[in-house]
Amino acid sequence: MNRRKLMASLAVIPAIGLATPVFAQEEPLKVGFIYVGPVGDGGWTYQHDLGRQAIEEEFGDRVETTFIESVPEGADAERALSQLALAGNELIFATSFGFMDPVINVAAKFPDVKFEHATGYKRAENVATYDARFYEGRAVMGTIAGRMTESNKIGYIGSFPIPEVIQGINSSFIHARKVNPDVEMKVVWAYSWFDPAKEADAASALIAEGVDVILQHTDSTAPLAKAQEAGAIGFGQASDMSNFAPSPRVSSIIDNWAPYYIERVGQVLDGTWESKGTWAGIAGGEVEIGEITEAVPAEVKEEALALKDSIASGEYHPFTGPLNRQDGSEWLAEGQVATDEELSGMNFFVEGITAKIPE
Amino acid sequence: MTEAAVFRAEGIGKSYPGVRANDDLSFTVTRGEIHALLGENGAGKSTLVKMIYGLVRPDDGRMFLNDRPHAPTDPRAARNAGVAMVFQHFSLFDALSVAENISLGMENPPPRRELKARISRVSQEYGLPLDPSRRVATLSAGERQRVEIIRCLLQDPRLLIMDEPTSVLTPQEAELLFATLRKLADMGRSILYISHKLEEIRSHCDRATILRNGKVVASCDPRAHSARELAAMMVGGEMRLIDRSGRQAGEELLRVAGLSLPAVSAEGTALKNVSLSLKAGEILGIGGVAGNGQEELLAALSGEHPSAPGAITFEGHSMGTLGPQQRRAAGLLAAPEDRLGHAAVPDFSLTENSLLTAGPRKGLVRHGLIDHAGARAFTEDVIRAFDVRTPGPDTAARALSGGNLQKFVIGREVMQAPRVLVVNQPTWGVDAGAAAAVRQSLLDLARDGAGVIVISQDLDELMELSDRFCALNEGRLSEPRMTASLSLDEIGLMLGGAHGMEDAQI
Amino acid sequence: MIDPLSVFLLLLSASTPIVFAALGELVTERAGVLNLGVEGMMIVGALAGFAAAHATGSPFIGFVVAALAGAAVSMTFAMLTQFLLANQVASGLALTLFGLGLAALFGKPLEGIKAPAMVPGPLRINWIVWLGIAMVPLIWWFLNRSRAGLILRGVGENHDAAHALGYPVRIVRITAIGFGGAMAGVGGAFLSIAIVLQWTEGMTAGAGWIALAIVVFSNWTALGVLAGAWLFGGVTVLQLRLQAAGVAVPVQFLSMAPYLATIIVLVLISAQQKYSRRSGRAAPGSLGQNFYALR
């Protein structure tokens, strides 16, 4: 909030940095970020900020980075993006799905500025998109969850019913069921990426339903704290959340944006940047599996790591047929693999999940 | 009745920046007397009683209560010493019950149940009926005053201060109040009675101390003097006599027929089938106790509340559906009762306030632009003609005293040369000199051929001004009667809702 | 399918921050002061309470410190509005922004730390939850039966009359503001110590604003505050429980329900006041107005 105010005054400074790439070698390249949460969320935004710090470490004096945190999705985002563009940033990372339309709008007004939008699907001449195949990590978490549950009930706290989250739910469920045919999945939508009190209440609601393993696709550590209180287990989301290790946090999906950020900044510096959609996963290093703690039996850990390796090597795809949709209709035939188009538009649960996706 | 002094002031003085409010005041209130404190607004009465009640501290001089030095630091100390006060503007809490209000005014209130019992006992003893558990918001002005009085009586005060208590009462209620006060005096309590109503002081008070410009100018037995003599002492010279001459009733200007309107607020009263007729050169007085539809009647006539198309006819044109500005432009003007907030915007300057009502009629707004110079000149005219005491037209309305603002509010309308002017409580809370000026201006307006409707709770004023009189009771307007033929008793009955012959015929 | 008792127990805990904050604001508003800084006072309480609980290992000390911290920041508002006679709405908004910023600044080192465990009270419910419920009859009694409460209501209803009767308007109001701050602080600390079990920036996420709405919803009564807080908390908890139980619920509608209820109640209250000659208890007469002791 206050940092946003600070940035607002920055926007008044004339855009000296708006120079042609020829000068980019002498003047530091200015790179801007807007975050949906505070950098201290210990999750999603925190990881993006680690990526930003990695850029500074990699390129030193050649880059100068700034960020605006806690930017609400909507009109405020457009203002924040314009501020960054006016302040002379040549490359701007917008790190939430809901920034998609603001990015497209602002990008049209600043054709010389390059934009990178995380998890979205709209691109333009100067707007690239990037995402990570979190569902690959979810497959590993789902395997552990299926093995670890004693009540055979696992819970999932979703943020918003968008394809990225639905992929995660499906992937976790498929792999939990694979190792434990009795497993059931309870889904609660928080309708927020970051609302600690609500996430805690959601975790409590799941626990009250008999859930003993909680997966989350929201960004605070509140569900882990609740799980600990109730003797349940959970997983780190977006960042390692190792404060809660070895239990309740038994493993984690870590978003590692640093390789991608370094690659793209490097391309701007040498003039080879172009708009494209990037979707890397475990193999590319963007999705990391955090340490699987001693709370997990050795054979389960082994099984999980084996799955991770087979995904990384490209030998196995988490969405491989036979798979049916929730309504029982066939989605993927034996041996068939989901296409990226199908995944990025995913709006249904797979067979076996009883929860409904809110309209 | 012994002559023991209950309260004594010696050489009291108090200054405010630029004003010497009290200067070397000395007087004595004896046991069991009703002692009048008489003076115009600004004569220093309020400052004096606030010092006795501990709200203000004197700069110099000494006060004694029962021969002990009396120097209260706050109202609680004053109450503990035996001083109680009924304020002119009731200091009551609308949302609280009668019992809670009384409890707040006591130092050591008894438990709730006992307090209620004591309230009932005292209210019976003094003939002041009151239900302890009613919410004050639902009480009439007279009942509210009873709350204040009982609140004081429960403290067993030796000195009871009453600040203009009759200004909101009907004649009957006022009589009841005086009976209560007399009873109190007979029981040995002393009453300091503040007023500028000369008649009631003459008929009910044992002694009068008259203040002018912060000094005691006379101390006398009011019963031994005429009202005119008292007034002369009060204003320091002869009162200007009201000149009623030179008026002739002309053609009909305004006709109201079968006007019915819902109440403006939860405390208001709906108008029920009101009809009246007003001729040029005539003053119609409308009396009644507050809250009987006065506000609604003014709002209906001014245009604040539109009515049925045919209900109001002005110079042959139907006015019922028109708004205030259109009516103003046609010559039907009004000045509401609440001068600060309704008649004038408190934080606007006098010039800006002039513009608000005089804009259309005086051509102060042209093509959507304000003629500032014209507005200022008009305001200066009002200030001069009505002797409004203020630094100038740029002063905020809030900064004017009540009397001066009232002169401005009335003057602003009168100076627009209306065809019909409707005023509500034109001299409420205004000192005698200013009131006389306001009344004279209304008479002059009628003499010049306008019709005037005066809505007021001050019967003396209505008797003095109006040619015909009618009463507003629970939203119904009585048949008008010629003022000259009415006795005070008849008026009292009209106000109470017994509409004389009219009722008998129905 | 869903055990009503477990929903109720969850509801008790989820509504506690709002119960505290709204009861505090109720007392403040009954004294005639509109303090829109509840959110700011809550988050300062959340941080201070968490920090103290973490440093001492005692959640109890955490709540005491949270109350003191909430009261302390509320004094900036008291100074602005009671001495400098600043506009109450603007000062309250400033207090919210100030509190959020202050807590974000000093909260950085506490991120990611877990709260010390609390000993549960009866029915395995936190003691503070019971304290919050106990505050309802206490505050009702204070406002409606005690002398001090009567004076406080008098000050809120008509500060000029209260002054004329010799009551210290300013002192009463400052005390009420401080009490409101302390209650908001405890409410915030309950969030960090007992619900979320850690400190995170911006964790109040609008709870203070809901508390303000509930005071209006309650028609300025203590029991109404409890009812309102339980309605808000209850609907939230219930919809999460229904989701967890796999019942297809219109989540958006349920999220909207408490606000809808507030609007309906407001309409009913104002309709009642309009048509029944003020038999209902409306907002305090002097609410939001600054008091100038002219005389």
mmCIF file of C-alpha atoms in Angstrom, chain B residues 16 50 53 55-56 74-76 79 87 90-96 99-109 112 135 137-138 151 265-269, chain C residues 30 143-145 147 150-168 273-283 285 294-295:
data_model
loop_
_atom_site.group_PDB
_atom_site.id
_atom_site.type_symbol
_atom_site.label_atom_id
_atom_site.label_comp_id
_atom_site.label_asym_id
_atom_site.label_seq_id
_atom_site.Cartn_x
_atom_site.Cartn_y
_atom_site.Cartn_z
ATOM 1 C CA TYR B 16 -15.347 38.515 26.775
ATOM 2 C CA LYS B 50 -24.280 30.810 33.781
ATOM 3 C CA TYR B 53 -24.769 27.770 37.662
ATOM 4 C CA LEU B 55 -20.810 27.175 33.529
ATOM 5 C CA VAL B 56 -18.810 30.396 33.450
ATOM 6 C CA ASP B 74 -18.788 23.441 37.297
ATOM 7 C CA PRO B 75 -22.539 22.780 37.244
ATOM 8 C CA ARG B 76 -22.140 19.827 39.575
ATOM 9 C CA ARG B 79 -26.062 21.713 42.026
ATOM 10 C CA PHE B 87 -32.659 26.005 30.344
ATOM 11 C CA PHE B 90 -33.918 22.205 26.934
ATOM 12 C CA SER B 91 -30.827 20.233 27.660
ATOM 13 C CA LEU B 92 -32.593 16.935 27.236
ATOM 14 C CA PHE B 93 -31.592 13.710 25.546
ATOM 15 C CA ASP B 94 -34.202 12.737 22.977
ATOM 16 C CA ALA B 95 -33.387 9.055 22.779
ATOM 17 C CA LEU B 96 -33.423 8.538 26.539
ATOM 18 C CA ALA B 99 -36.258 8.793 34.140
ATOM 19 C CA GLU B 100 -32.854 8.523 32.471
ATOM 20 C CA ASN B 101 -32.883 12.211 31.666
ATOM 21 C CA ILE B 102 -33.678 13.088 35.213
ATOM 22 C CA SER B 103 -31.065 10.698 36.509
ATOM 23 C CA LEU B 104 -28.405 12.423 34.388
ATOM 24 C CA GLY B 105 -29.280 15.721 36.021
ATOM 25 C CA MET B 106 -28.801 14.401 39.547
ATOM 26 C CA GLU B 107 -25.655 14.040 41.568
ATOM 27 C CA ASN B 108 -26.495 10.830 43.389
ATOM 28 C CA PRO B 109 -29.511 9.326 41.722
ATOM 29 C CA ARG B 112 -34.068 3.050 38.945
ATOM 30 C CA ARG B 135 -38.939 8.581 25.658
ATOM 31 C CA ALA B 137 -38.535 12.396 21.817
ATOM 32 C CA THR B 138 -42.269 11.715 22.098
ATOM 33 C CA ARG B 151 -35.157 17.144 37.397
ATOM 34 C CA SER B 265 -40.974 14.429 9.992
ATOM 35 C CA ALA B 266 -41.715 11.782 12.550
ATOM 36 C CA GLU B 267 -42.414 14.521 15.124
ATOM 37 C CA GLY B 268 -44.541 16.549 12.732
ATOM 38 C CA THR B 269 -48.265 16.652 12.181
ATOM 39 C CA ARG C 30 -22.739 5.421 21.589
ATOM 40 C CA LEU C 143 -24.849 0.941 28.652
ATOM 41 C CA ASN C 144 -28.356 0.399 29.941
ATOM 42 C CA ARG C 145 -28.033 -0.098 33.656
ATOM 43 C CA ARG C 147 -24.545 5.269 35.767
ATOM 44 C CA LEU C 150 -26.010 6.479 31.052
ATOM 45 C CA ILE C 151 -23.595 9.387 31.050
ATOM 46 C CA LEU C 152 -21.841 7.923 28.001
ATOM 47 C CA ARG C 153 -25.133 7.600 26.155
ATOM 48 C CA GLY C 154 -26.059 11.122 27.186
ATOM 49 C CA VAL C 155 -22.804 12.446 25.785
ATOM 50 C CA GLY C 156 -23.433 10.600 22.533
ATOM 51 C CA GLU C 157 -27.043 11.666 22.284
ATOM 52 C CA ASN C 158 -26.654 15.388 22.929
ATOM 53 C CA HIS C 159 -23.200 16.633 23.813
ATOM 54 C CA ASP C 160 -24.352 20.182 24.393
ATOM 55 C CA ALA C 161 -26.903 19.081 26.976
ATOM 56 C CA ALA C 162 -24.371 16.802 28.623
ATOM 57 C CA HIS C 163 -21.923 19.672 28.826
ATOM 58 C CA ALA C 164 -24.586 21.963 30.241
ATOM 59 C CA LEU C 165 -25.246 19.405 32.953
ATOM 60 C CA GLY C 166 -21.569 19.422 33.782
ATOM 61 C CA TYR C 167 -20.387 16.135 32.277
ATOM 62 C CA PRO C 168 -16.881 16.026 30.815
ATOM 63 C CA GLN C 273 -38.212 5.200 12.368
ATOM 64 C CA LYS C 274 -40.120 6.982 9.695
ATOM 65 C CA TYR C 275 -43.498 5.533 10.499
ATOM 66 C CA SER C 276 -43.480 4.859 14.196
ATOM 67 C CA ARG C 277 -42.465 8.177 15.720
ATOM 68 C CA ARG C 278 -38.978 7.119 16.660
ATOM 69 C CA SER C 279 -39.829 4.167 18.815
ATOM 70 C CA GLY C 280 -36.777 2.368 17.484
ATOM 71 C CA ARG C 281 -33.356 3.137 18.798
ATOM 72 C CA ALA C 282 -31.600 5.071 16.094
ATOM 73 C CA ALA C 283 -28.041 6.313 15.741
ATOM 74 C CA GLY C 285 -27.897 12.012 18.167
ATOM 75 C CA LEU C 294 -18.048 27.406 23.346
ATOM 76 C CA ARG C 295 -19.510 28.558 26.577
#
